[in-house]
Amino acid sequence: MNGIRLRPSKLRETPVRGMVVRFAFGAVVSVAAGLVGLRWGPVAGGVFLAFPAILAATLTLIEEEEHRRDPAAQDARGAVLGATGMVAFAACVWALATLLPAWLVLVVATVAWAVVAGLLYLGFGPRHGR
């Protein structure tokens, strides 16, 4: 079983261009989330900031580590399906927050996320991609 390891020496092996791209993606997504927040409020901005800020950087790391595109493409597909489920979660919280007790809103939103992400996975999961 592989554990999480910290290897600072690997930083020397990462090209400067790769680091710049990762930081730029994170900055652009963060600014986009801020603009969404200014236009539609902090809740909408938070939804955009919570997940996508790390996606691009993660995918470049995976693609670089695996030296091929398949693992990165599969992770991207899974991230999009999961993020779409998170939109369903956020929509449920937004619609139900003032109508039901908080614990019930979270249960309903979690079920909505699981159902949407699960159905999307069944429809567009790994066996469908290439």
Short mmCIF file of N, CA and C in Angstrom, two decimals:
data_model
loop_
_atom_site.label_atom_id
_atom_site.label_comp_id
_atom_site.label_asym_id
_atom_site.label_seq_id
_atom_site.Cartn_x
_atom_site.Cartn_y
_atom_site.Cartn_z
N MET A 1 0.85 -1.18 0.00
CA MET A 1 0.00 0.00 0.00
C MET A 1 0.89 1.24 0.00
N ASN A 2 0.64 2.14 -0.94
CA ASN A 2 1.42 3.37 -1.03
C ASN A 2 0.81 4.43 -0.14
N GLY A 3 1.64 5.02 0.69
CA GLY A 3 1.17 6.10 1.54
C GLY A 3 1.51 7.44 0.92
N ILE A 4 1.03 8.48 1.52
CA ILE A 4 1.35 9.82 1.07
C ILE A 4 2.74 10.16 1.57
N ARG A 5 3.58 10.60 0.65
CA ARG A 5 4.96 10.94 1.03
C ARG A 5 5.28 12.35 0.59
N LEU A 6 6.10 13.01 1.35
CA LEU A 6 6.58 14.33 1.01
C LEU A 6 8.02 14.19 0.54
N ARG A 7 8.27 14.56 -0.72
CA ARG A 7 9.62 14.46 -1.27
C ARG A 7 10.02 15.81 -1.88
N PRO A 8 10.55 16.71 -1.06
CA PRO A 8 10.94 18.04 -1.55
C PRO A 8 11.94 17.98 -2.70
N SER A 9 12.75 16.93 -2.78
CA SER A 9 13.73 16.83 -3.86
C SER A 9 13.06 16.75 -5.23
N LYS A 10 11.80 16.31 -5.29
CA LYS A 10 11.08 16.22 -6.56
C LYS A 10 10.79 17.60 -7.15
N LEU A 11 10.81 18.65 -6.30
CA LEU A 11 10.58 20.00 -6.80
C LEU A 11 11.62 20.40 -7.83
N ARG A 12 12.84 19.92 -7.65
CA ARG A 12 13.91 20.24 -8.61
C ARG A 12 13.66 19.59 -9.96
N GLU A 13 12.91 18.48 -9.98
CA GLU A 13 12.63 17.78 -11.23
C GLU A 13 11.46 18.37 -12.00
N THR A 14 10.66 19.19 -11.34
CA THR A 14 9.51 19.79 -12.00
C THR A 14 9.95 21.02 -12.76
N PRO A 15 9.65 21.06 -14.06
CA PRO A 15 10.05 22.24 -14.84
C PRO A 15 9.34 23.50 -14.35
N VAL A 16 10.02 24.62 -14.44
CA VAL A 16 9.46 25.90 -14.00
C VAL A 16 8.17 26.18 -14.77
N ARG A 17 8.17 25.87 -16.06
CA ARG A 17 6.97 26.09 -16.88
C ARG A 17 5.77 25.34 -16.29
N GLY A 18 5.98 24.10 -15.86
CA GLY A 18 4.90 23.31 -15.27
C GLY A 18 4.34 23.96 -14.02
N MET A 19 5.24 24.49 -13.18
CA MET A 19 4.78 25.16 -11.96
C MET A 19 4.00 26.43 -12.30
N VAL A 20 4.49 27.19 -13.27
CA VAL A 20 3.81 28.42 -13.67
C VAL A 20 2.41 28.11 -14.19
N VAL A 21 2.30 27.06 -15.01
CA VAL A 21 0.99 26.67 -15.54
C VAL A 21 0.04 26.30 -14.40
N ARG A 22 0.52 25.53 -13.43
CA ARG A 22 -0.33 25.13 -12.31
C ARG A 22 -0.81 26.33 -11.50
N PHE A 23 0.11 27.22 -11.18
CA PHE A 23 -0.27 28.40 -10.41
C PHE A 23 -1.19 29.31 -11.21
N ALA A 24 -0.95 29.43 -12.51
CA ALA A 24 -1.80 30.27 -13.36
C ALA A 24 -3.22 29.71 -13.42
N PHE A 25 -3.36 28.39 -13.60
CA PHE A 25 -4.69 27.79 -13.60
C PHE A 25 -5.41 28.07 -12.29
N GLY A 26 -4.73 27.88 -11.19
CA GLY A 26 -5.35 28.14 -9.89
C GLY A 26 -5.77 29.59 -9.74
N ALA A 27 -4.92 30.51 -10.19
CA ALA A 27 -5.23 31.93 -10.09
C ALA A 27 -6.42 32.30 -10.97
N VAL A 28 -6.44 31.79 -12.20
CA VAL A 28 -7.54 32.11 -13.12
C VAL A 28 -8.87 31.59 -12.58
N VAL A 29 -8.87 30.36 -12.08
CA VAL A 29 -10.11 29.80 -11.54
C VAL A 29 -10.54 30.57 -10.30
N SER A 30 -9.60 30.98 -9.47
CA SER A 30 -9.94 31.75 -8.27
C SER A 30 -10.53 33.11 -8.64
N VAL A 31 -9.95 33.77 -9.63
CA VAL A 31 -10.49 35.06 -10.08
C VAL A 31 -11.89 34.86 -10.67
N ALA A 32 -12.06 33.80 -11.47
CA ALA A 32 -13.37 33.52 -12.04
C ALA A 32 -14.41 33.30 -10.93
N ALA A 33 -14.02 32.56 -9.90
CA ALA A 33 -14.94 32.33 -8.78
C ALA A 33 -15.27 33.65 -8.07
N GLY A 34 -14.27 34.52 -7.94
CA GLY A 34 -14.51 35.83 -7.34
C GLY A 34 -15.48 36.67 -8.16
N LEU A 35 -15.33 36.62 -9.49
CA LEU A 35 -16.24 37.37 -10.37
C LEU A 35 -17.66 36.80 -10.30
N VAL A 36 -17.77 35.49 -10.26
CA VAL A 36 -19.09 34.87 -10.09
C VAL A 36 -19.69 35.31 -8.76
N GLY A 37 -18.87 35.35 -7.71
CA GLY A 37 -19.35 35.78 -6.40
C GLY A 37 -19.82 37.23 -6.40
N LEU A 38 -19.10 38.09 -7.12
CA LEU A 38 -19.51 39.49 -7.20
C LEU A 38 -20.83 39.64 -7.95
N ARG A 39 -21.01 38.84 -8.98
CA ARG A 39 -22.21 38.95 -9.81
C ARG A 39 -23.42 38.27 -9.17
N TRP A 40 -23.26 37.04 -8.66
CA TRP A 40 -24.38 36.26 -8.17
C TRP A 40 -24.34 35.96 -6.67
N GLY A 41 -23.38 36.51 -5.98
CA GLY A 41 -23.33 36.35 -4.53
C GLY A 41 -22.28 35.35 -4.08
N PRO A 42 -21.93 35.42 -2.79
CA PRO A 42 -20.86 34.58 -2.26
C PRO A 42 -21.16 33.08 -2.29
N VAL A 43 -22.42 32.70 -2.23
CA VAL A 43 -22.75 31.27 -2.27
C VAL A 43 -22.38 30.70 -3.63
N ALA A 44 -22.77 31.39 -4.70
CA ALA A 44 -22.43 30.93 -6.05
C ALA A 44 -20.92 30.95 -6.25
N GLY A 45 -20.26 31.98 -5.80
CA GLY A 45 -18.81 32.05 -5.91
C GLY A 45 -18.12 30.93 -5.16
N GLY A 46 -18.64 30.61 -3.98
CA GLY A 46 -18.07 29.53 -3.18
C GLY A 46 -18.19 28.18 -3.85
N VAL A 47 -19.32 27.94 -4.51
CA VAL A 47 -19.50 26.68 -5.23
C VAL A 47 -18.43 26.55 -6.31
N PHE A 48 -18.16 27.64 -7.02
CA PHE A 48 -17.16 27.60 -8.08
C PHE A 48 -15.75 27.49 -7.52
N LEU A 49 -15.51 28.03 -6.35
CA LEU A 49 -14.17 28.02 -5.78
C LEU A 49 -13.84 26.72 -5.07
N ALA A 50 -14.84 26.05 -4.55
CA ALA A 50 -14.60 24.88 -3.71
C ALA A 50 -13.86 23.76 -4.41
N PHE A 51 -14.18 23.51 -5.65
CA PHE A 51 -13.59 22.35 -6.31
C PHE A 51 -12.64 22.69 -7.46
N PRO A 52 -13.04 23.50 -8.42
CA PRO A 52 -12.25 23.63 -9.64
C PRO A 52 -10.87 24.25 -9.46
N ALA A 53 -10.64 24.94 -8.37
CA ALA A 53 -9.35 25.61 -8.20
C ALA A 53 -8.19 24.62 -8.20
N ILE A 54 -8.42 23.40 -7.75
CA ILE A 54 -7.33 22.43 -7.72
C ILE A 54 -7.38 21.44 -8.87
N LEU A 55 -8.46 21.43 -9.65
CA LEU A 55 -8.62 20.42 -10.69
C LEU A 55 -7.53 20.51 -11.74
N ALA A 56 -7.32 21.67 -12.32
CA ALA A 56 -6.35 21.79 -13.40
C ALA A 56 -4.95 21.41 -12.94
N ALA A 57 -4.57 21.88 -11.78
CA ALA A 57 -3.24 21.53 -11.26
C ALA A 57 -3.12 20.03 -11.03
N THR A 58 -4.16 19.43 -10.49
CA THR A 58 -4.14 17.99 -10.24
C THR A 58 -4.01 17.21 -11.53
N LEU A 59 -4.76 17.61 -12.55
CA LEU A 59 -4.71 16.89 -13.82
C LEU A 59 -3.34 17.01 -14.48
N THR A 60 -2.70 18.16 -14.38
CA THR A 60 -1.36 18.27 -14.98
C THR A 60 -0.37 17.40 -14.23
N LEU A 61 -0.53 17.31 -12.91
CA LEU A 61 0.36 16.44 -12.13
C LEU A 61 0.15 14.97 -12.50
N ILE A 62 -1.09 14.56 -12.62
CA ILE A 62 -1.39 13.17 -12.97
C ILE A 62 -0.86 12.85 -14.36
N GLU A 63 -1.14 13.72 -15.32
CA GLU A 63 -0.71 13.49 -16.69
C GLU A 63 0.81 13.39 -16.76
N GLU A 64 1.48 14.27 -16.04
CA GLU A 64 2.94 14.27 -16.03
C GLU A 64 3.48 13.01 -15.37
N GLU A 65 2.87 12.61 -14.26
CA GLU A 65 3.33 11.44 -13.52
C GLU A 65 3.13 10.16 -14.32
N GLU A 66 2.00 10.04 -14.98
CA GLU A 66 1.68 8.82 -15.70
C GLU A 66 2.26 8.78 -17.11
N HIS A 67 2.69 9.92 -17.62
CA HIS A 67 3.29 10.01 -18.96
C HIS A 67 2.36 9.54 -20.06
N ARG A 68 1.09 9.69 -19.83
CA ARG A 68 0.11 9.42 -20.87
C ARG A 68 -1.17 10.13 -20.48
N ARG A 69 -2.08 10.26 -21.42
CA ARG A 69 -3.27 11.06 -21.19
C ARG A 69 -4.44 10.28 -20.59
N ASP A 70 -4.48 8.98 -20.73
CA ASP A 70 -5.64 8.22 -20.26
C ASP A 70 -5.98 8.45 -18.79
N PRO A 71 -5.02 8.33 -17.86
CA PRO A 71 -5.39 8.56 -16.45
C PRO A 71 -5.91 9.98 -16.22
N ALA A 72 -5.29 10.97 -16.85
CA ALA A 72 -5.74 12.35 -16.67
C ALA A 72 -7.13 12.54 -17.26
N ALA A 73 -7.40 11.93 -18.41
CA ALA A 73 -8.72 12.05 -19.04
C ALA A 73 -9.78 11.38 -18.17
N GLN A 74 -9.46 10.24 -17.61
CA GLN A 74 -10.42 9.55 -16.74
C GLN A 74 -10.69 10.36 -15.48
N ASP A 75 -9.65 10.94 -14.91
CA ASP A 75 -9.83 11.77 -13.72
C ASP A 75 -10.64 13.02 -14.05
N ALA A 76 -10.39 13.60 -15.22
CA ALA A 76 -11.15 14.78 -15.63
C ALA A 76 -12.62 14.44 -15.79
N ARG A 77 -12.89 13.30 -16.42
CA ARG A 77 -14.28 12.87 -16.59
C ARG A 77 -14.95 12.68 -15.23
N GLY A 78 -14.28 12.00 -14.32
CA GLY A 78 -14.83 11.79 -12.99
C GLY A 78 -15.04 13.10 -12.24
N ALA A 79 -14.11 14.03 -12.41
CA ALA A 79 -14.24 15.33 -11.74
C ALA A 79 -15.44 16.11 -12.26
N VAL A 80 -15.65 16.06 -13.57
CA VAL A 80 -16.79 16.76 -14.15
C VAL A 80 -18.10 16.13 -13.68
N LEU A 81 -18.16 14.81 -13.65
CA LEU A 81 -19.38 14.13 -13.20
C LEU A 81 -19.65 14.44 -11.73
N GLY A 82 -18.60 14.38 -10.90
CA GLY A 82 -18.76 14.71 -9.48
C GLY A 82 -19.13 16.16 -9.26
N ALA A 83 -18.53 17.07 -10.04
CA ALA A 83 -18.84 18.49 -9.91
C ALA A 83 -20.29 18.77 -10.32
N THR A 84 -20.76 18.06 -11.34
CA THR A 84 -22.15 18.22 -11.74
C THR A 84 -23.07 17.76 -10.60
N GLY A 85 -22.69 16.69 -9.95
CA GLY A 85 -23.44 16.26 -8.77
C GLY A 85 -23.42 17.32 -7.68
N MET A 86 -22.29 18.01 -7.52
CA MET A 86 -22.20 19.07 -6.52
C MET A 86 -23.12 20.24 -6.85
N VAL A 87 -23.34 20.49 -8.14
CA VAL A 87 -24.30 21.52 -8.53
C VAL A 87 -25.70 21.12 -8.05
N ALA A 88 -26.04 19.83 -8.21
CA ALA A 88 -27.33 19.35 -7.70
C ALA A 88 -27.41 19.51 -6.18
N PHE A 89 -26.31 19.22 -5.49
CA PHE A 89 -26.24 19.41 -4.04
C PHE A 89 -26.50 20.88 -3.68
N ALA A 90 -25.78 21.79 -4.36
CA ALA A 90 -25.93 23.22 -4.07
C ALA A 90 -27.35 23.70 -4.37
N ALA A 91 -27.93 23.21 -5.46
CA ALA A 91 -29.29 23.61 -5.82
C ALA A 91 -30.28 23.16 -4.76
N CYS A 92 -30.11 21.96 -4.24
CA CYS A 92 -31.00 21.47 -3.17
C CYS A 92 -30.86 22.32 -1.92
N VAL A 93 -29.64 22.63 -1.53
CA VAL A 93 -29.43 23.46 -0.33
C VAL A 93 -30.06 24.83 -0.53
N TRP A 94 -29.85 25.42 -1.69
CA TRP A 94 -30.39 26.74 -1.97
C TRP A 94 -31.92 26.73 -1.94
N ALA A 95 -32.52 25.69 -2.52
CA ALA A 95 -33.98 25.63 -2.62
C ALA A 95 -34.65 25.26 -1.30
N LEU A 96 -33.98 24.46 -0.49
CA LEU A 96 -34.63 23.90 0.70
C LEU A 96 -34.19 24.50 2.03
N ALA A 97 -33.15 25.32 2.02
CA ALA A 97 -32.55 25.79 3.27
C ALA A 97 -33.54 26.51 4.20
N THR A 98 -34.48 27.20 3.64
CA THR A 98 -35.43 27.94 4.49
C THR A 98 -36.72 27.15 4.74
N LEU A 99 -36.83 25.99 4.13
CA LEU A 99 -38.07 25.22 4.25
C LEU A 99 -37.98 24.03 5.19
N LEU A 100 -36.79 23.45 5.34
CA LEU A 100 -36.61 22.22 6.12
C LEU A 100 -35.52 22.40 7.16
N PRO A 101 -35.47 21.52 8.15
CA PRO A 101 -34.36 21.57 9.11
C PRO A 101 -33.03 21.32 8.40
N ALA A 102 -31.98 21.91 8.93
CA ALA A 102 -30.66 21.84 8.28
C ALA A 102 -30.21 20.39 8.04
N TRP A 103 -30.39 19.52 9.02
CA TRP A 103 -29.93 18.13 8.86
C TRP A 103 -30.65 17.46 7.71
N LEU A 104 -31.94 17.76 7.54
CA LEU A 104 -32.71 17.14 6.45
C LEU A 104 -32.30 17.71 5.10
N VAL A 105 -32.03 19.00 5.06
CA VAL A 105 -31.55 19.62 3.82
C VAL A 105 -30.24 18.95 3.37
N LEU A 106 -29.33 18.74 4.33
CA LEU A 106 -28.06 18.11 3.99
C LEU A 106 -28.23 16.66 3.53
N VAL A 107 -29.16 15.95 4.14
CA VAL A 107 -29.43 14.57 3.72
C VAL A 107 -29.99 14.56 2.30
N VAL A 108 -30.99 15.39 2.04
CA VAL A 108 -31.60 15.44 0.70
C VAL A 108 -30.56 15.87 -0.34
N ALA A 109 -29.76 16.88 -0.02
CA ALA A 109 -28.75 17.37 -0.96
C ALA A 109 -27.69 16.30 -1.22
N THR A 110 -27.30 15.57 -0.20
CA THR A 110 -26.31 14.51 -0.37
C THR A 110 -26.87 13.39 -1.26
N VAL A 111 -28.11 13.03 -1.04
CA VAL A 111 -28.75 12.02 -1.89
C VAL A 111 -28.83 12.52 -3.33
N ALA A 112 -29.18 13.78 -3.51
CA ALA A 112 -29.24 14.35 -4.87
C ALA A 112 -27.89 14.29 -5.54
N TRP A 113 -26.84 14.66 -4.81
CA TRP A 113 -25.49 14.57 -5.36
C TRP A 113 -25.16 13.14 -5.77
N ALA A 114 -25.42 12.18 -4.88
CA ALA A 114 -25.08 10.79 -5.16
C ALA A 114 -25.86 10.25 -6.36
N VAL A 115 -27.12 10.58 -6.44
CA VAL A 115 -27.94 10.10 -7.55
C VAL A 115 -27.47 10.71 -8.87
N VAL A 116 -27.30 12.03 -8.90
CA VAL A 116 -26.87 12.69 -10.14
C VAL A 116 -25.50 12.19 -10.57
N ALA A 117 -24.53 12.19 -9.66
CA ALA A 117 -23.18 11.74 -10.00
C ALA A 117 -23.19 10.27 -10.40
N GLY A 118 -23.95 9.45 -9.69
CA GLY A 118 -24.02 8.02 -10.01
C GLY A 118 -24.62 7.76 -11.37
N LEU A 119 -25.72 8.43 -11.68
CA LEU A 119 -26.34 8.25 -12.99
C LEU A 119 -25.43 8.74 -14.12
N LEU A 120 -24.79 9.86 -13.89
CA LEU A 120 -23.85 10.35 -14.91
C LEU A 120 -22.68 9.38 -15.09
N TYR A 121 -22.21 8.82 -13.99
CA TYR A 121 -21.13 7.85 -14.07
C TYR A 121 -21.56 6.63 -14.87
N LEU A 122 -22.78 6.15 -14.61
CA LEU A 122 -23.28 5.00 -15.36
C LEU A 122 -23.41 5.32 -16.85
N GLY A 123 -23.77 6.56 -17.15
CA GLY A 123 -23.94 6.96 -18.55
C GLY A 123 -22.66 7.35 -19.26
N PHE A 124 -21.72 7.94 -18.51
CA PHE A 124 -20.52 8.48 -19.15
C PHE A 124 -19.23 8.03 -18.48
N GLY A 125 -19.27 6.98 -17.69
CA GLY A 125 -18.10 6.52 -16.94
C GLY A 125 -17.00 5.97 -17.82
N PRO A 126 -16.00 5.34 -17.22
CA PRO A 126 -14.78 4.91 -17.92
C PRO A 126 -15.01 4.03 -19.14
N ARG A 127 -15.97 3.16 -19.12
CA ARG A 127 -16.13 2.25 -20.25
C ARG A 127 -16.65 2.99 -21.50
N HIS A 128 -17.15 4.22 -21.31
CA HIS A 128 -17.68 4.99 -22.44
C HIS A 128 -16.65 5.93 -23.04
N GLY A 129 -15.61 6.21 -22.30
CA GLY A 129 -14.67 7.24 -22.75
C GLY A 129 -13.54 6.74 -23.60
N ARG A 130 -13.05 7.57 -24.42
CA ARG A 130 -11.82 7.48 -25.20
C ARG A 130 -11.76 8.59 -26.12
#
